[in-house]
Short mmCIF file of C-alpha atoms in Angstrom, two decimals:
data_model
loop_
_atom_site.label_atom_id
_atom_site.label_comp_id
_atom_site.label_asym_id
_atom_site.label_seq_id
_atom_site.Cartn_x
_atom_site.Cartn_y
_atom_site.Cartn_z
CA UNK A 1234 -69.79 56.51 18.36
CA UNK A 1235 -70.80 57.93 21.70
CA UNK A 1236 -73.82 60.24 21.83
CA UNK A 1237 -73.59 60.59 18.06
CA UNK A 1238 -69.95 61.73 18.11
CA UNK A 1239 -66.97 59.67 16.99
CA UNK A 1240 -63.99 59.31 19.29
CA UNK A 1241 -62.05 61.66 17.03
CA UNK A 1242 -64.40 64.56 17.81
CA UNK A 1243 -64.45 63.76 21.54
CA UNK A 1244 -60.66 63.89 21.42
CA UNK A 1245 -60.69 67.22 19.57
CA UNK A 1246 -63.15 68.70 22.07
CA UNK A 1247 -61.13 67.39 25.02
CA UNK A 1248 -57.91 68.80 23.53
CA UNK A 1249 -59.58 72.22 23.22
CA UNK A 1250 -60.69 72.08 26.87
CA UNK A 1251 -57.19 71.03 28.00
CA UNK A 1252 -55.68 73.92 26.01
CA UNK A 1253 -58.08 76.31 27.75
CA UNK A 1254 -57.16 74.87 31.16
CA UNK A 1255 -53.49 75.36 30.35
CA UNK A 1256 -54.12 78.94 29.21
CA UNK A 1257 -56.02 79.64 32.44
CA UNK A 1258 -53.17 78.14 34.44
CA UNK A 1259 -50.66 80.37 32.62
CA UNK A 1260 -52.93 83.33 33.43
CA UNK A 1261 -52.53 82.51 37.13
CA UNK A 1262 -55.96 81.04 37.76
CA UNK A 1263 -56.20 78.67 40.72
CA UNK A 1264 -56.77 75.01 39.76
CA UNK A 1265 -59.39 74.65 42.52
CA UNK A 1266 -60.96 76.91 45.12
CA UNK A 1267 -58.42 78.47 47.48
CA UNK A 1268 -60.52 76.90 50.26
CA UNK A 1269 -58.90 73.59 49.24
CA UNK A 1270 -62.20 71.82 48.58
CA UNK A 1271 -64.04 70.73 45.46
CA UNK A 1272 -67.79 71.04 45.93
CA UNK A 1273 -70.45 69.78 43.57
CA UNK A 1274 -72.77 72.74 44.24
CA UNK A 1275 -72.38 76.21 45.72
CA UNK A 1276 -75.59 78.15 46.28
CA UNK A 1277 -74.22 81.42 47.63
CA UNK A 1278 -74.06 83.92 44.77
CA UNK A 1279 -71.98 86.64 46.40
CA UNK A 1280 -69.75 84.40 48.50
CA UNK A 1281 -66.11 83.48 47.96
CA UNK A 1282 -67.01 79.98 46.70
CA UNK A 1283 -69.09 81.21 43.75
CA UNK A 1284 -67.46 80.34 40.40
CA UNK A 1285 -64.93 78.13 42.18
CA UNK A 1286 -66.56 74.70 42.11
CA UNK A 1287 -68.42 72.29 39.79
CA UNK A 1288 -71.85 73.96 39.70
CA UNK A 1289 -73.41 77.19 40.90
CA UNK A 1290 -76.29 79.48 40.02
CA UNK A 1291 -74.59 80.34 36.71
CA UNK A 1292 -74.56 76.71 35.52
CA UNK A 1293 -77.93 77.16 33.74
CA UNK A 1294 -76.37 80.00 31.71
CA UNK A 1295 -73.67 77.65 30.44
CA UNK A 1296 -76.26 75.02 29.55
CA UNK A 1297 -78.11 77.72 27.61
CA UNK A 1298 -74.83 78.56 25.83
CA UNK A 1299 -74.92 74.96 24.60
CA UNK A 1300 -78.51 75.38 23.42
CA UNK A 1301 -77.60 78.56 21.55
CA UNK A 1302 -74.43 77.14 20.02
CA UNK A 1303 -76.25 74.03 18.86
CA UNK A 1304 -78.97 76.11 17.20
CA UNK A 1305 -76.64 78.59 15.56
CA UNK A 1306 -74.20 75.96 14.34
CA UNK A 1307 -77.05 73.77 13.05
CA UNK A 1308 -78.42 76.76 11.14
CA UNK A 1309 -75.02 77.87 9.85
CA UNK A 1310 -73.32 74.48 9.29
CA UNK A 1311 -76.06 71.82 9.24
CA UNK A 1312 -74.35 69.92 6.41
CA UNK A 1313 -71.11 69.69 8.37
CA UNK A 1314 -70.42 66.79 10.75
CA UNK A 1315 -71.99 67.00 14.19
CA UNK A 1316 -68.54 66.47 15.71
CA UNK A 1317 -67.17 69.53 13.96
CA UNK A 1318 -70.08 71.64 15.21
CA UNK A 1319 -69.64 70.24 18.72
CA UNK A 1320 -65.90 70.98 18.67
CA UNK A 1321 -66.58 74.53 17.48
CA UNK A 1322 -69.06 74.99 20.33
CA UNK A 1323 -66.44 73.75 22.80
CA UNK A 1324 -63.89 76.12 21.25
CA UNK A 1325 -66.26 79.09 21.58
CA UNK A 1326 -67.06 78.25 25.21
CA UNK A 1327 -63.38 77.64 26.00
CA UNK A 1328 -62.51 80.97 24.41
CA UNK A 1329 -65.16 82.67 26.53
CA UNK A 1330 -63.82 81.01 29.70
CA UNK A 1331 -60.32 82.34 28.96
CA UNK A 1332 -61.66 85.82 28.10
CA UNK A 1333 -64.01 85.83 31.10
CA UNK A 1334 -61.03 85.27 33.39
CA UNK A 1335 -58.91 88.02 31.87
CA UNK A 1336 -58.42 91.20 33.88
CA UNK A 1337 -60.51 93.26 31.43
CA UNK A 1338 -63.65 91.12 31.90
CA UNK A 1339 -63.13 90.54 35.63
CA UNK A 1340 -62.85 94.30 36.12
CA UNK A 1341 -65.87 94.87 33.88
CA UNK A 1342 -67.94 92.50 36.03
CA UNK A 1343 -66.83 94.36 39.14
CA UNK A 1344 -67.64 97.83 37.84
CA UNK A 1345 -70.72 97.15 35.70
CA UNK A 1346 -72.60 94.40 37.54
CA UNK A 1347 -73.56 93.43 41.07
CA UNK A 1348 -70.55 91.06 41.20
CA UNK A 1349 -68.52 93.47 43.30
CA UNK A 1350 -66.12 90.91 44.75
CA UNK A 1351 -65.80 88.74 41.65
CA UNK A 1352 -62.21 87.60 41.16
CA UNK A 1353 -62.65 85.09 38.33
CA UNK A 1354 -63.20 81.37 38.11
CA UNK A 1355 -61.08 78.48 39.28
CA UNK A 1356 -59.85 76.22 36.50
CA UNK A 1357 -62.12 73.39 37.66
CA UNK A 1358 -65.11 75.73 37.47
CA UNK A 1359 -64.16 76.82 33.95
CA UNK A 1360 -63.77 73.20 32.86
CA UNK A 1361 -67.13 72.35 34.43
CA UNK A 1362 -68.68 75.33 32.61
CA UNK A 1363 -67.37 73.93 29.32
CA UNK A 1364 -68.86 70.57 30.30
CA UNK A 1365 -72.23 72.15 31.12
CA UNK A 1366 -72.21 73.87 27.72
CA UNK A 1367 -71.44 70.52 26.06
CA UNK A 1368 -74.37 68.97 27.93
CA UNK A 1369 -76.65 71.76 26.71
CA UNK A 1370 -75.46 71.24 23.13
CA UNK A 1371 -76.15 67.50 23.24
CA UNK A 1372 -79.51 67.93 24.98
CA UNK A 1373 -80.65 70.48 22.36
CA UNK A 1374 -79.68 68.02 19.64
CA UNK A 1375 -81.81 65.29 21.22
CA UNK A 1376 -84.96 67.15 22.27
CA UNK A 1377 -85.50 69.63 19.43
CA UNK A 1378 -86.29 73.31 19.18
CA UNK A 1379 -89.38 73.97 21.29
CA UNK A 1380 -88.48 71.85 24.31
CA UNK A 1381 -85.03 73.49 24.26
CA UNK A 1382 -86.57 76.98 24.11
CA UNK A 1383 -88.93 76.15 26.98
CA UNK A 1384 -86.10 74.81 29.15
CA UNK A 1385 -83.99 77.90 28.40
CA UNK A 1386 -86.87 80.21 29.33
CA UNK A 1387 -87.46 78.19 32.49
CA UNK A 1388 -83.79 78.50 33.47
CA UNK A 1389 -83.78 82.23 32.76
CA UNK A 1390 -86.97 82.90 34.75
CA UNK A 1391 -85.97 80.64 37.65
CA UNK A 1392 -82.52 82.20 38.09
CA UNK A 1393 -83.98 85.70 37.63
CA UNK A 1394 -86.47 84.98 40.41
CA UNK A 1395 -83.97 83.19 42.66
CA UNK A 1396 -80.76 85.23 42.35
CA UNK A 1397 -81.86 88.29 40.33
CA UNK A 1398 -79.47 87.35 37.56
CA UNK A 1399 -79.42 85.21 34.45
CA UNK A 1400 -77.72 84.98 31.07
CA UNK A 1401 -79.79 87.81 29.59
CA UNK A 1402 -79.04 90.25 32.42
CA UNK A 1403 -75.41 89.17 32.44
CA UNK A 1404 -75.03 90.13 28.77
CA UNK A 1405 -76.97 93.37 29.19
CA UNK A 1406 -74.93 94.42 32.20
CA UNK A 1407 -71.61 93.61 30.52
CA UNK A 1408 -72.45 95.48 27.32
CA UNK A 1409 -74.82 98.27 28.45
CA UNK A 1410 -74.86 98.58 32.25
CA UNK A 1411 -78.11 99.93 33.65
CA UNK A 1412 -77.92 101.44 37.13
CA UNK A 1413 -81.49 100.43 38.01
CA UNK A 1414 -80.72 96.78 37.27
CA UNK A 1415 -77.47 96.89 39.26
CA UNK A 1416 -79.31 98.41 42.25
CA UNK A 1417 -82.11 95.84 41.99
CA UNK A 1418 -79.58 92.98 41.83
CA UNK A 1419 -77.57 94.35 44.77
CA UNK A 1420 -80.69 94.51 46.94
CA UNK A 1421 -80.81 90.69 47.16
#
């Protein structure tokens, strides 16, 4: 058992991530940034390196995904094994990474949000995003509800203040674009 998960469930989660990487590869996604480098952190939101490396300003959103998935799956499936819930969370995040890098979502980001030059994620960034979600899931399991909520709020407020974007605005702008928000975000 590692972090409360048996090797079987780690294997299942890894297999899901590998399947997503393969799907992204078949979709034509670049394995790494076209710049030829792998960076741990990229702080420029509207630059060509965003969503191409290990971590960026959207990493907190993926950690929050893990918080949300842990909470929902605990509520919905609390009597099921933790490993099953973890693997489902990885499958949901992997599914989002594949969908997020499809032409329909890439184009939606371009037309509905301030991500005018967004061209999708590299495969390494998508795999890191799945890893960040997994970290969020495991942290939420360890620290409980209120600390998890406080960290999520802190992430949301910090990224809102720093880059004028966060998970909440990302969802709003994808589903119901608001011109005033797009103009405010673009003014950064």
